[in-house]
XYZ file of C-alpha atoms in Angstrom:
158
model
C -17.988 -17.773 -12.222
C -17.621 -15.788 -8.869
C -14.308 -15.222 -6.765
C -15.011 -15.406 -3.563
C -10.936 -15.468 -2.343
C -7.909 -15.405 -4.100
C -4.461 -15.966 -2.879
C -0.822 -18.076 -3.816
C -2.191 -21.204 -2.648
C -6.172 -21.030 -2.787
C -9.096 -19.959 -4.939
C -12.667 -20.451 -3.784
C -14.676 -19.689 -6.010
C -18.626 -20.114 -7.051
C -18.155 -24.122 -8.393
C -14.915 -24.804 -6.932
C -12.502 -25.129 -3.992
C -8.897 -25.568 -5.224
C -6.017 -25.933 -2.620
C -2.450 -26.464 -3.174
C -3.434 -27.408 -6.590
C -6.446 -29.560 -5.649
C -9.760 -29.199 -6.939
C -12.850 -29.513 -4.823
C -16.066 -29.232 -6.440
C -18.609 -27.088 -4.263
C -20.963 -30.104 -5.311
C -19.496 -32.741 -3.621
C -18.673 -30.750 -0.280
C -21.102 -32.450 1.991
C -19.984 -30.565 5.257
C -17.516 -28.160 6.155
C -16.240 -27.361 9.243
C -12.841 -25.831 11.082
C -10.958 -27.298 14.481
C -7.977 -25.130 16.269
C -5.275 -27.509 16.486
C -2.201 -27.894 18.854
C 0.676 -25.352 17.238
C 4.099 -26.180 15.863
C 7.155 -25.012 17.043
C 7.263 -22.347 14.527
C 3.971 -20.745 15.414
C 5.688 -21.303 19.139
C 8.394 -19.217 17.932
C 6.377 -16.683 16.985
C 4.716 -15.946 20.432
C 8.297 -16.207 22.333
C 9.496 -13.461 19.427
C 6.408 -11.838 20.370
C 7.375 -11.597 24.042
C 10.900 -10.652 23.120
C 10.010 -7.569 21.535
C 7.692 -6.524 24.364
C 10.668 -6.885 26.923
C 12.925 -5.055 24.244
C 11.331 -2.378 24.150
C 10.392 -1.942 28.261
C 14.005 -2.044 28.697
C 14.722 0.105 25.719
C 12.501 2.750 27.831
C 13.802 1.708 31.293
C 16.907 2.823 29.946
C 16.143 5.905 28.524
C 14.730 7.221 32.116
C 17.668 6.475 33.815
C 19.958 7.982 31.107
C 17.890 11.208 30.946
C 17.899 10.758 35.163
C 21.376 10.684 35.317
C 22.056 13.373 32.828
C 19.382 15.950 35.079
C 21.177 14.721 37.849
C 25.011 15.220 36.635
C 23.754 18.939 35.860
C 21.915 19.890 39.091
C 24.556 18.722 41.404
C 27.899 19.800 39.663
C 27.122 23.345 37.783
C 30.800 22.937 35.941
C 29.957 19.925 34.272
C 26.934 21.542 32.060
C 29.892 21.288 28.890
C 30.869 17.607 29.841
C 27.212 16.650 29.941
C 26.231 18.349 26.816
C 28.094 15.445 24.736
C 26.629 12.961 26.289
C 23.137 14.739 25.952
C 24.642 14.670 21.911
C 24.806 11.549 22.026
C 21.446 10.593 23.228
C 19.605 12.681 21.114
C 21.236 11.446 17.870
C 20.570 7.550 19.452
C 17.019 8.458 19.661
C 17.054 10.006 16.318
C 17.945 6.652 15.124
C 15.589 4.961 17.421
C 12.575 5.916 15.277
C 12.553 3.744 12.429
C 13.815 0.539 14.630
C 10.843 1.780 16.758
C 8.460 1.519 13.567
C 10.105 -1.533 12.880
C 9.476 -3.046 16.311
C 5.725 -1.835 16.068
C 5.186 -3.334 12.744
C 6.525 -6.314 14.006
C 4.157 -7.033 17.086
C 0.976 -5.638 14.892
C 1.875 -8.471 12.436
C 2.431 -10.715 15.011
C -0.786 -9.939 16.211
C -2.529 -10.199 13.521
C -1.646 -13.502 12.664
C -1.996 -15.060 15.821
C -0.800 -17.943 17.733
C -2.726 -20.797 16.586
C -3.174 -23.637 13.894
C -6.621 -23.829 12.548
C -7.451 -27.000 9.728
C -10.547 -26.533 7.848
C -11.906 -30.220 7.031
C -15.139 -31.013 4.596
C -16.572 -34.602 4.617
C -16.375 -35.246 0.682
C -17.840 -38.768 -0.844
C -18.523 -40.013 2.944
C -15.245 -39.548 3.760
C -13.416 -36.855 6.241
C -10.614 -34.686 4.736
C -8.345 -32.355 5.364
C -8.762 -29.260 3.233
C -5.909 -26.888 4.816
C -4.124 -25.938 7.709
C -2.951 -22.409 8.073
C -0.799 -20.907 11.208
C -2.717 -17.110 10.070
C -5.723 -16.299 12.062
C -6.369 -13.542 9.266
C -5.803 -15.896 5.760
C -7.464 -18.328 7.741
C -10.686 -16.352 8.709
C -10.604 -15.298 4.709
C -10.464 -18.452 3.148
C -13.012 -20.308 6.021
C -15.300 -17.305 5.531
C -15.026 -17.498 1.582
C -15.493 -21.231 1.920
C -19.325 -20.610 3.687
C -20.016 -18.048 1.010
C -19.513 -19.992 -1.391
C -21.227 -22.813 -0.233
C -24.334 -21.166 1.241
C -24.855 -19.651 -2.401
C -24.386 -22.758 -4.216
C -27.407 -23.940 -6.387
């Protein structure tokens, strides 16, 4: 027996579909095919996060410019001042210091985010005559796997 894809909730493999603790045998799969469905409010969620994090971090940057503009600024036009901007400049440079794993953070974030899309797909199989649901999955990635695994499996079936 073959694995074609292996995660928590499915197996495909070379006789057999199991889902959720279902078992579909590759046999009686007449047709399989996939639809993109209307998303939940948690996949919803996930694109306004998305946006969130993109505005964070234009702002985050906006107001780095204008702290590093005022600091220039504070130094060209009062000499005297150099000391009493020097803390500030402190200050900054440990905040940015700290800035670089919330950064990585923030990218790991929207390249997850990415990765996993915005969208519901269902993958449905007409089994005994009848249409059925096989699984719906909110992860353009697992999803891609375990449709892709699905026509694998099925193409090589005897």
């Amino acid at each position: 027996m073959l694995t074609y894809y292996r995660d928590r909730t499915v197996e495909v493999t070379s006789v057999a579909v199991h889902i959720h603790g279902r078992v579909y045998a590759l046999s009686e799969l007449e047709y399989v095919w996939h639809l993109e469905v209307q998303a939940d409010p948690s996949v919803r969620r996930r694109a306004a996060s998305r946006g969130a994090l993109n505005i964070g971090v234009v702002v985050a940057v906006i107001l780095a410019l204008l702290g590093i503009v005022f600091l220039v600024t504070a130094t060209l036009t009062n000499p005297g001042t150099a000391a009493a901007v020097l803390v500030p400049l402190a200050v900054v440079v440990l905040l940015v210091a700290m800035a670089g794993p919330m950064l990585e953070w923030v990218l790991h974030r929207f390249d997850r985010s990415y990765d996993v899309g915005s969208k519901v797909h269902e993958i449905w199989c007409v089994r005994h005559g009848k249409e059925l649901l096989l699984i719906r999955v909110a992860d353009e990635t697992r999803f891609g796997k375990i449709y892709r695994s699905i026509q694998r499996a099925l193409e090589n079936h005897p």
